[in-house]
PDB file of C-alpha atoms in Angstrom:
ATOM      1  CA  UNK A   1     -49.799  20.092 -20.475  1.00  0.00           C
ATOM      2  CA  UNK A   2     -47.972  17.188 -22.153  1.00  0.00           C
ATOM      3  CA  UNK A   3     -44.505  19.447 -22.020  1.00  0.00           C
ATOM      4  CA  UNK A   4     -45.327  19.720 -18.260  1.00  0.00           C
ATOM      5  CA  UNK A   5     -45.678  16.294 -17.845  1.00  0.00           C
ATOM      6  CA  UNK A   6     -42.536  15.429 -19.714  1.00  0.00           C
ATOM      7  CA  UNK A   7     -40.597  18.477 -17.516  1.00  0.00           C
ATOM      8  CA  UNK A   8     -41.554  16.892 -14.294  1.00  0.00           C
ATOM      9  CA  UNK A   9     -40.765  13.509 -15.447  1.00  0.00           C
ATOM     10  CA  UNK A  10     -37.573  14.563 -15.949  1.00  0.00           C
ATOM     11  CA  UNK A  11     -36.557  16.384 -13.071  1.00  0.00           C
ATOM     12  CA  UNK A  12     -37.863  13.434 -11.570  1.00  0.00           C
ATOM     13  CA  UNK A  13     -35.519  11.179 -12.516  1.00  0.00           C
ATOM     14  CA  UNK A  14     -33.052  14.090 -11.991  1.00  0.00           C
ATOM     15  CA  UNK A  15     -33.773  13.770  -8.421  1.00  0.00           C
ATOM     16  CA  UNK A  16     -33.970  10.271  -7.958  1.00  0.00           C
ATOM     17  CA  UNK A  17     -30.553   9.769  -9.539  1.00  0.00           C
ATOM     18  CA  UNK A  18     -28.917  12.584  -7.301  1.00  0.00           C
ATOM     19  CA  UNK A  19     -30.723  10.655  -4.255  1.00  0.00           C
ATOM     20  CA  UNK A  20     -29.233   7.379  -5.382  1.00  0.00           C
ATOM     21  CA  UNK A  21     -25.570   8.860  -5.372  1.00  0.00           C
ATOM     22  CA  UNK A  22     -25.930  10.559  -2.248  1.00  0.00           C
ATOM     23  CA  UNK A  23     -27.057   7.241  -0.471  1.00  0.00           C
ATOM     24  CA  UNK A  24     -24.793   4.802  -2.598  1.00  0.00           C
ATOM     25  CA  UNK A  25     -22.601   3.401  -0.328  1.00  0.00           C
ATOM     26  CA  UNK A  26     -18.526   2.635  -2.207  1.00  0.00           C
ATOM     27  CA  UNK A  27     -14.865   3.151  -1.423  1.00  0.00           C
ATOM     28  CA  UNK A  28     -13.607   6.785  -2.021  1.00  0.00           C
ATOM     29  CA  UNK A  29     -10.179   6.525  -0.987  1.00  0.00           C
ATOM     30  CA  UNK A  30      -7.773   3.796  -0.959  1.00  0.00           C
ATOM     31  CA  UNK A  31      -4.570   4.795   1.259  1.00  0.00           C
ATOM     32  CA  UNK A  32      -1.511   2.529   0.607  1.00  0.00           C
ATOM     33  CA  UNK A  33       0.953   3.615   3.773  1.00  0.00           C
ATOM     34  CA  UNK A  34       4.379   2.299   2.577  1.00  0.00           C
ATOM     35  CA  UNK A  35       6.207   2.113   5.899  1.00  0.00           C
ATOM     36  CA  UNK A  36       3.861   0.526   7.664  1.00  0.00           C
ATOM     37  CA  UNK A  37       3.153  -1.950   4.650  1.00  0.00           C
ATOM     38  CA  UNK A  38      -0.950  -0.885   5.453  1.00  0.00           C
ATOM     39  CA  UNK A  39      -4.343  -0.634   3.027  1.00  0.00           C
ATOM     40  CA  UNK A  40      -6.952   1.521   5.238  1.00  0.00           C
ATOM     41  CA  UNK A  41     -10.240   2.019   3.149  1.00  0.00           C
ATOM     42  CA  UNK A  42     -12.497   5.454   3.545  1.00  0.00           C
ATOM     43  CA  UNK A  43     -16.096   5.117   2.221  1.00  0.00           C
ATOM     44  CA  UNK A  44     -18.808   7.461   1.597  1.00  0.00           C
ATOM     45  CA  UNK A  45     -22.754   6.955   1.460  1.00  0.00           C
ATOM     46  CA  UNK A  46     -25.571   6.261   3.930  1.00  0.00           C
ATOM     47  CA  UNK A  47     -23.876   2.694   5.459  1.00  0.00           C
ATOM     48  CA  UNK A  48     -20.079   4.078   5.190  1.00  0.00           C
ATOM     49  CA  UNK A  49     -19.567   3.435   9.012  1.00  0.00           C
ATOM     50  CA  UNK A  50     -20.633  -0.045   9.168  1.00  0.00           C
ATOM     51  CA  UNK A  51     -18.132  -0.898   6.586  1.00  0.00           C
ATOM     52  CA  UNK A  52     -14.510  -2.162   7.158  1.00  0.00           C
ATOM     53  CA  UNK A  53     -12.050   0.088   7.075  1.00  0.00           C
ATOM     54  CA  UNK A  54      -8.978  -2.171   7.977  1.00  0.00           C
ATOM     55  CA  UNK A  55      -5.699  -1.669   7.872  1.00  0.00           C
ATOM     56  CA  UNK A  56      -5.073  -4.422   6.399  1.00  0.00           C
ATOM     57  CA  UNK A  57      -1.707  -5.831   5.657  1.00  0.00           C
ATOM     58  CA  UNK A  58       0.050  -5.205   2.205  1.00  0.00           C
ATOM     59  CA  UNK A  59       3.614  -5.289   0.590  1.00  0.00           C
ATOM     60  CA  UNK A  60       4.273  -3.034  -1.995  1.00  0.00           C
ATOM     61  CA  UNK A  61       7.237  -3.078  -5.469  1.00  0.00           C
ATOM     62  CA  UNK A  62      10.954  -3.625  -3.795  1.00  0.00           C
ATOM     63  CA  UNK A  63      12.150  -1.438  -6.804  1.00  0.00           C
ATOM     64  CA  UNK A  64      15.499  -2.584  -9.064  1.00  0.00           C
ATOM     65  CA  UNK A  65      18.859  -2.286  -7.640  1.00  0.00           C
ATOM     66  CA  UNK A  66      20.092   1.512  -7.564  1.00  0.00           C
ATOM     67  CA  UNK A  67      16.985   2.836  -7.830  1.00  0.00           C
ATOM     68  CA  UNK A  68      15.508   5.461  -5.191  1.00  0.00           C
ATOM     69  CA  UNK A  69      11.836   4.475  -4.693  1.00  0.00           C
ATOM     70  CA  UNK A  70      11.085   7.335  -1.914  1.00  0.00           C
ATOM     71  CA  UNK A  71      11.879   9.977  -4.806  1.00  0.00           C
ATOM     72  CA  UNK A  72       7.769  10.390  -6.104  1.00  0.00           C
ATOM     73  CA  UNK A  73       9.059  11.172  -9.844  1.00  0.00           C
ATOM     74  CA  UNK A  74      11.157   7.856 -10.152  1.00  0.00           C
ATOM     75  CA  UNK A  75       8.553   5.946  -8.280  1.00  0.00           C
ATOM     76  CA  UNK A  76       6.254   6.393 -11.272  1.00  0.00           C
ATOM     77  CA  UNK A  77       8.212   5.851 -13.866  1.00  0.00           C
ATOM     78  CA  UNK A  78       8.149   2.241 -15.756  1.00  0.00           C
ATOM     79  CA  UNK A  79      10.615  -0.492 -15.411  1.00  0.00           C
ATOM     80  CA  UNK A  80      11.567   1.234 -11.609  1.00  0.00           C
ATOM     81  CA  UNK A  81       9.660  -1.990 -10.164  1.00  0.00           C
ATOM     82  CA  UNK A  82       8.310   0.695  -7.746  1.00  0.00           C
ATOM     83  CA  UNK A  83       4.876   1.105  -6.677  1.00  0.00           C
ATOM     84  CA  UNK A  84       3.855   5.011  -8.007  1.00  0.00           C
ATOM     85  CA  UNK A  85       3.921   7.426  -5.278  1.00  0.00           C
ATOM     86  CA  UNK A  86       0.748   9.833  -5.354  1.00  0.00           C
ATOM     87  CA  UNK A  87      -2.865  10.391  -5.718  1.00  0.00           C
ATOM     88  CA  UNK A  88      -4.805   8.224  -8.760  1.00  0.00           C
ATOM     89  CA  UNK A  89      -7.826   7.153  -9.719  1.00  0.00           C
ATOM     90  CA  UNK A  90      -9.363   3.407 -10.213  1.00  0.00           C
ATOM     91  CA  UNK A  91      -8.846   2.609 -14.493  1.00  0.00           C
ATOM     92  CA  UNK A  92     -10.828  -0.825 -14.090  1.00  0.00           C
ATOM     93  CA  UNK A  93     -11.122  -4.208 -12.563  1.00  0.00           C
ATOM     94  CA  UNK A  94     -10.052  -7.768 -13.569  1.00  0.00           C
ATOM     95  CA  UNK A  95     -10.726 -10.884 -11.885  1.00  0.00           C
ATOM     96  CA  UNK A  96      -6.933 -12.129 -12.286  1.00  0.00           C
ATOM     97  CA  UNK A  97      -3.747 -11.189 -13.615  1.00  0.00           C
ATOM     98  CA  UNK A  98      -3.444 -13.548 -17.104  1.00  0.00           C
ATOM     99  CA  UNK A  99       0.256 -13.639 -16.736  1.00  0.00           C
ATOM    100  CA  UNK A 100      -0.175 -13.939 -12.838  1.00  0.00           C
ATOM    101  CA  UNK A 101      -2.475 -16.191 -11.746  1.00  0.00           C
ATOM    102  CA  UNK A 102      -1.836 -15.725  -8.358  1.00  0.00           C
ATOM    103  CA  UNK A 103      -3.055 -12.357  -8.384  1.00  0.00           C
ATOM    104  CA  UNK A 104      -6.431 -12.101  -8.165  1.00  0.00           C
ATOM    105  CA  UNK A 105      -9.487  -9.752  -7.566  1.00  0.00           C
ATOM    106  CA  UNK A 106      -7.315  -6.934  -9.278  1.00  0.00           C
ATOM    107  CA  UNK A 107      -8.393  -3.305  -8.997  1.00  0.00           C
ATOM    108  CA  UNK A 108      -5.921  -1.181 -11.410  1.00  0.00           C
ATOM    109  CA  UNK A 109      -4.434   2.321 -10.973  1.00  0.00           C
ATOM    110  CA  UNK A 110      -1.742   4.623 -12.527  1.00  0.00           C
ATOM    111  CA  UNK A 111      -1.512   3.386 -16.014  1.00  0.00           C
ATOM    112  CA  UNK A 112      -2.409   0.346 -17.980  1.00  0.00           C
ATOM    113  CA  UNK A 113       1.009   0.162 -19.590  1.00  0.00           C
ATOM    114  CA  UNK A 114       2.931  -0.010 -16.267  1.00  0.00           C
ATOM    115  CA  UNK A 115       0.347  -2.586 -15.463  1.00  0.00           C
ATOM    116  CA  UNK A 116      -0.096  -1.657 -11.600  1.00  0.00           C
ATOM    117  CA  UNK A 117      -2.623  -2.577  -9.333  1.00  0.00           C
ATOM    118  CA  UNK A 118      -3.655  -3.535  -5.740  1.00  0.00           C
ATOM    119  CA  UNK A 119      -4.416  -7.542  -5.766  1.00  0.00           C
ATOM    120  CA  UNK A 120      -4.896 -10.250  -3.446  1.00  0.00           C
ATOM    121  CA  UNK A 121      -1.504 -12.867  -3.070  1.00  0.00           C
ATOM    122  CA  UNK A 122      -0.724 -16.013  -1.539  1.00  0.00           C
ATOM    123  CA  UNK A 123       2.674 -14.297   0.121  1.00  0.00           C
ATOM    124  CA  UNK A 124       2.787 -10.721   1.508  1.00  0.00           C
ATOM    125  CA  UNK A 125       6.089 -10.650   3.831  1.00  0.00           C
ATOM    126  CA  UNK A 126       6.826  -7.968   5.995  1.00  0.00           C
ATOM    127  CA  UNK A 127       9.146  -6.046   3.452  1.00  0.00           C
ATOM    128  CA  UNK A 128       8.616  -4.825  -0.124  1.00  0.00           C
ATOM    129  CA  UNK A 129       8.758  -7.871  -2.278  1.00  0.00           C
ATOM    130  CA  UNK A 130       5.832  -6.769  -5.542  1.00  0.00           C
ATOM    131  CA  UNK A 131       7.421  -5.481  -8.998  1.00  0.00           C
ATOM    132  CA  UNK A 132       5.399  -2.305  -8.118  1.00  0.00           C
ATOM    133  CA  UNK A 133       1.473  -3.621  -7.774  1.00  0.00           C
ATOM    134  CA  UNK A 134       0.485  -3.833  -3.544  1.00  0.00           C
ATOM    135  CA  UNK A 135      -0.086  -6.965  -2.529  1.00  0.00           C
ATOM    136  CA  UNK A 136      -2.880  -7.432   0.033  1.00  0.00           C
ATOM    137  CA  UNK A 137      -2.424 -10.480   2.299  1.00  0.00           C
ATOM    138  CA  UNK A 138      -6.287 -10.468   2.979  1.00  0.00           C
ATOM    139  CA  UNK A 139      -8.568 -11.698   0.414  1.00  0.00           C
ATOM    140  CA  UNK A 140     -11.737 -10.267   2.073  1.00  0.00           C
ATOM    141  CA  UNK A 141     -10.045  -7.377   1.873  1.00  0.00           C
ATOM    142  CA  UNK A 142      -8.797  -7.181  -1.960  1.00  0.00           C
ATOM    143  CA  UNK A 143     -12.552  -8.426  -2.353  1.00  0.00           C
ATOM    144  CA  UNK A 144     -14.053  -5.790  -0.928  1.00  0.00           C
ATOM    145  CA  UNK A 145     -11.733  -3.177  -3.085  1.00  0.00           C
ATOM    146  CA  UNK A 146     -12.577  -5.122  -5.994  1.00  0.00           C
ATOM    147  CA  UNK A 147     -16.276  -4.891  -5.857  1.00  0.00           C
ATOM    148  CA  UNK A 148     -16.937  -1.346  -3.930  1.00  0.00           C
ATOM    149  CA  UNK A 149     -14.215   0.712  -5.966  1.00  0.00           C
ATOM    150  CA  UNK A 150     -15.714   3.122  -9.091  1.00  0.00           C
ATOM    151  CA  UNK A 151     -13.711   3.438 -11.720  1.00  0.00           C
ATOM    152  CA  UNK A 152     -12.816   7.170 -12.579  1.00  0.00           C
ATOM    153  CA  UNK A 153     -14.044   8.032  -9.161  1.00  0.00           C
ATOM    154  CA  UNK A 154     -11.988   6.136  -6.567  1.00  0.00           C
ATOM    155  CA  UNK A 155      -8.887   7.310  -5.467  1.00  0.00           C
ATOM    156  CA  UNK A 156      -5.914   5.417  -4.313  1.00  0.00           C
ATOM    157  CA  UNK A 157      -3.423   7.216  -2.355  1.00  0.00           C
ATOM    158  CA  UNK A 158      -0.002   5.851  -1.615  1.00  0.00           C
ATOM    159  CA  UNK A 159       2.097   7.480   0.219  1.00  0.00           C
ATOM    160  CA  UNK A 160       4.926   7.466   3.123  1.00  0.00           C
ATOM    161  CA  UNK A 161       9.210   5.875   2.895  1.00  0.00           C
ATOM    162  CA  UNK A 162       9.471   2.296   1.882  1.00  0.00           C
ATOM    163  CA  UNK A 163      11.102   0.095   4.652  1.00  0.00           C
ATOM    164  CA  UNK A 164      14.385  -1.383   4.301  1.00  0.00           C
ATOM    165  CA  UNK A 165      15.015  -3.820   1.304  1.00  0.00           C
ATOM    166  CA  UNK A 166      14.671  -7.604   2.771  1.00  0.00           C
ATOM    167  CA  UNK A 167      18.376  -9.473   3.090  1.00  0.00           C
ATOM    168  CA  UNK A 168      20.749  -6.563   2.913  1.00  0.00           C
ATOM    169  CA  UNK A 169      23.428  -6.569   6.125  1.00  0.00           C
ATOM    170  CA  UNK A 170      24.240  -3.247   7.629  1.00  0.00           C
ATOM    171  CA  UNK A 171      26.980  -2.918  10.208  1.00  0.00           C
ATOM    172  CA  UNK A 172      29.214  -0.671  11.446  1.00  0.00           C
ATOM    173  CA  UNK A 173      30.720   2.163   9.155  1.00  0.00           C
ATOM    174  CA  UNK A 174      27.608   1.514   6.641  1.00  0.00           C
ATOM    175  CA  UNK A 175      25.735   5.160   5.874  1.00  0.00           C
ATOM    176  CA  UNK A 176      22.881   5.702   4.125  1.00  0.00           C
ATOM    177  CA  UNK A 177      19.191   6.160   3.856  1.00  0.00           C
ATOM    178  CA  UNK A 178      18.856   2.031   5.059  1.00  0.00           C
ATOM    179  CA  UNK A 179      20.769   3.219   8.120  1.00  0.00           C
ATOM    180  CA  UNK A 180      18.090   6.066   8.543  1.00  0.00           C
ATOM    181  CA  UNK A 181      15.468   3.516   8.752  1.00  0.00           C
ATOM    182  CA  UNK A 182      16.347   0.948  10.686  1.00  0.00           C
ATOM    183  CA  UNK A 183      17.777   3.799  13.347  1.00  0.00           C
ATOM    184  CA  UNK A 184      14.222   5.426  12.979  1.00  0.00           C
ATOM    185  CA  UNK A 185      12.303   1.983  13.169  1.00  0.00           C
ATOM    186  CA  UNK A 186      14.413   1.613  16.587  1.00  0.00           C
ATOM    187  CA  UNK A 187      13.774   4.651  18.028  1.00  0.00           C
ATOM    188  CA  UNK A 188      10.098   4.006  17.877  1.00  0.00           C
ATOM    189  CA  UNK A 189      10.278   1.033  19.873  1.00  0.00           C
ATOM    190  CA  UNK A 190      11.652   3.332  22.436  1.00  0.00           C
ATOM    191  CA  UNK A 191      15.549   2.349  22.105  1.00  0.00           C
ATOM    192  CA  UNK A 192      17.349   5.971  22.418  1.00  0.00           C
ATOM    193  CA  UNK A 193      18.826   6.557  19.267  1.00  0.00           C
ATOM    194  CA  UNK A 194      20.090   8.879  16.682  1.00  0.00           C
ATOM    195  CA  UNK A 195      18.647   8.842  13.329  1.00  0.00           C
ATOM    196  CA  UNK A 196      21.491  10.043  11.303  1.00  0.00           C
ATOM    197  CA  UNK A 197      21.562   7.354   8.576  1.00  0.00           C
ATOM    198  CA  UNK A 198      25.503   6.574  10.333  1.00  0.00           C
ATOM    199  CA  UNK A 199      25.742   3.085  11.533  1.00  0.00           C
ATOM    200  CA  UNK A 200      28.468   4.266  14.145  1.00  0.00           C
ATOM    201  CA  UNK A 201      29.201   2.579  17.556  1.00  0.00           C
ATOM    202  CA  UNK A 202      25.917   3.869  19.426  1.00  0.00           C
ATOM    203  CA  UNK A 203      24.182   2.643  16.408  1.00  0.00           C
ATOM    204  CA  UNK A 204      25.256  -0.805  16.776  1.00  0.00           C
ATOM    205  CA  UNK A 205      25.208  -0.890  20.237  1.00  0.00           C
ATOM    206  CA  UNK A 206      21.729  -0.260  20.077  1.00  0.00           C
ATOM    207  CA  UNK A 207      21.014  -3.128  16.972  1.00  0.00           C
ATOM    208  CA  UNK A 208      23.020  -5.566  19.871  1.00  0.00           C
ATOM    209  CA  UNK A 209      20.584  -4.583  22.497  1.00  0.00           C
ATOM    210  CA  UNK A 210      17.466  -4.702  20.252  1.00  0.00           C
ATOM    211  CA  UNK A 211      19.041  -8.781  19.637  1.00  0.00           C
ATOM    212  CA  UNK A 212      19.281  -9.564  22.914  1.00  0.00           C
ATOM    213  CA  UNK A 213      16.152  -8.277  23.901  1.00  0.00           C
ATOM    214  CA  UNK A 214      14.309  -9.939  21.431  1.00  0.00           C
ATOM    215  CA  UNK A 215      16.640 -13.593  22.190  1.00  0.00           C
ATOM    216  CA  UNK A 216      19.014 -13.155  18.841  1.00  0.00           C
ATOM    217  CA  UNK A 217      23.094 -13.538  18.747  1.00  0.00           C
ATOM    218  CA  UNK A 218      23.523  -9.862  19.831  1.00  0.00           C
ATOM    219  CA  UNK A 219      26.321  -9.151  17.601  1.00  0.00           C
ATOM    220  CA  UNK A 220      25.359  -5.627  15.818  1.00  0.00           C
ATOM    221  CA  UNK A 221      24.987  -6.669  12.576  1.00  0.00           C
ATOM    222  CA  UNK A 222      21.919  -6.000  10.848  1.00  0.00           C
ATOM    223  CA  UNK A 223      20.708  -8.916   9.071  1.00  0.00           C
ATOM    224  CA  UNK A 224      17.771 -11.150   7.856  1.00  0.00           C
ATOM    225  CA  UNK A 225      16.749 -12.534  11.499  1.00  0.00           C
ATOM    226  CA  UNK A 226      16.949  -8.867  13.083  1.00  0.00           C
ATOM    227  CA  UNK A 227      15.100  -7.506   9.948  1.00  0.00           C
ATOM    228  CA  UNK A 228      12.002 -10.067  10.873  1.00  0.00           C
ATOM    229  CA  UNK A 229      11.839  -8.887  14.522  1.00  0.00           C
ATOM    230  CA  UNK A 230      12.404  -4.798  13.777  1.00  0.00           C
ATOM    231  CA  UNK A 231       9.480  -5.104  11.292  1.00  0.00           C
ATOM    232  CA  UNK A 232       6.882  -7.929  12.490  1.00  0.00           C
TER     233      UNK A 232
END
């Protein structure tokens, strides 16, 4: 009788703990979209669709001069500046970064020795500006990542291109994967473009009509002020 007892005692609290997991309400997946500089937060458990899901705003690593931060195996490799490209799980949290105070309500990912990590900060432009950690311009919402994250069990997923990098000028008879995006960016505001990554004449016509329209010097150079207005 006593071994019975001790049996259904513990399938018990077998039970109860399953229960308790199936209704516990967290953050499963964390998805980082690099182009369009988003956080959007999935949740499981019984109140998952009352939570907030976002997307929130975010700026992710800018990455060191000459290196490719769309290419996934450079993206996670240290001193790249870029923010790791891929599927990982939640290592741990920390209330602030010690050597970045402004960073706070930290949830880390990857590795500990690369040191990256989605955070709350002061300044989250429109472009990539982090040395590889996403900043999140809402603190509610780096909050909310902070406490209903698991480590070992939450994923964060970032995916997608990077934009542009902020304060480069592209004009005619520049080529390249820059090109490619702003020509892409443009075509999705409707303007009827190629997206060839060659900043020929109909490309530039098209960057003088995007100025104009939007009340810049339409001269087809692609600079800091037409940057802001492509990507706000």
């Amino acid at each position: 009788m006593r071994v019975l007892l001790i049996e259904n005692h513990f399938l018990h609290n077998i039970i109860a703990i399953n229960n308790n997991l199936m209704t516990e309400t967290y953050i499963s997946k964390v998805i980082v979209d690099l182009w369009n500089q988003t956080v959007t937060l999935e949740w499981t458990g019984a109140n998952a669709a009352a939570q907030d899901r976002g997307p929130f705003h975010c700026s992710p690593g800018a990455g060191v001069s000459n290196v490719n931060c769309d290419d996934t195996a450079t993206s996670i490799r240290s001193g790249t500046s870029c923010t790791p490209k891929g599927d990982f799980t939640v290592i741990r949290h920390e209330r602030r970064f010690s050597k970045f105070p402004r960073a706070e309500w930290v949830t880390r990912f990857q590795s500990d020795y690369r040191g990256i990590a989605l955070h709350y900060y002061p300044t989250v432009p429109q472009y990539p500006a982090s040395n590889g950690c996403v900043r999140i311009a809402s603190l509610k919402a780096a909050k909310l990542i902070y406490h209903n994250t698991k480590p070992r069990t939450s994923v964060i997923s970032v995916h997608g291109e990077l934009r542009p990098k902020f304060g480069k000028t592209l004009k005619r008879g520049n080529t390249g994967s820059d090109v490619r995006k702003i020509q892409r960016q443009l075509a999705s505001f409707g303007y009827n473009i190629g997206v060839d990554g060659d900043f020929g004449p109909k490309t530039e016509a098209t960057v003088k009509q995007f100025q104009k329209d939007k009340g810049l010097s339409a001269d087809g150079i692609f600079g800091r002020q037409t940057y802001s207005k492509l990507f706000s």
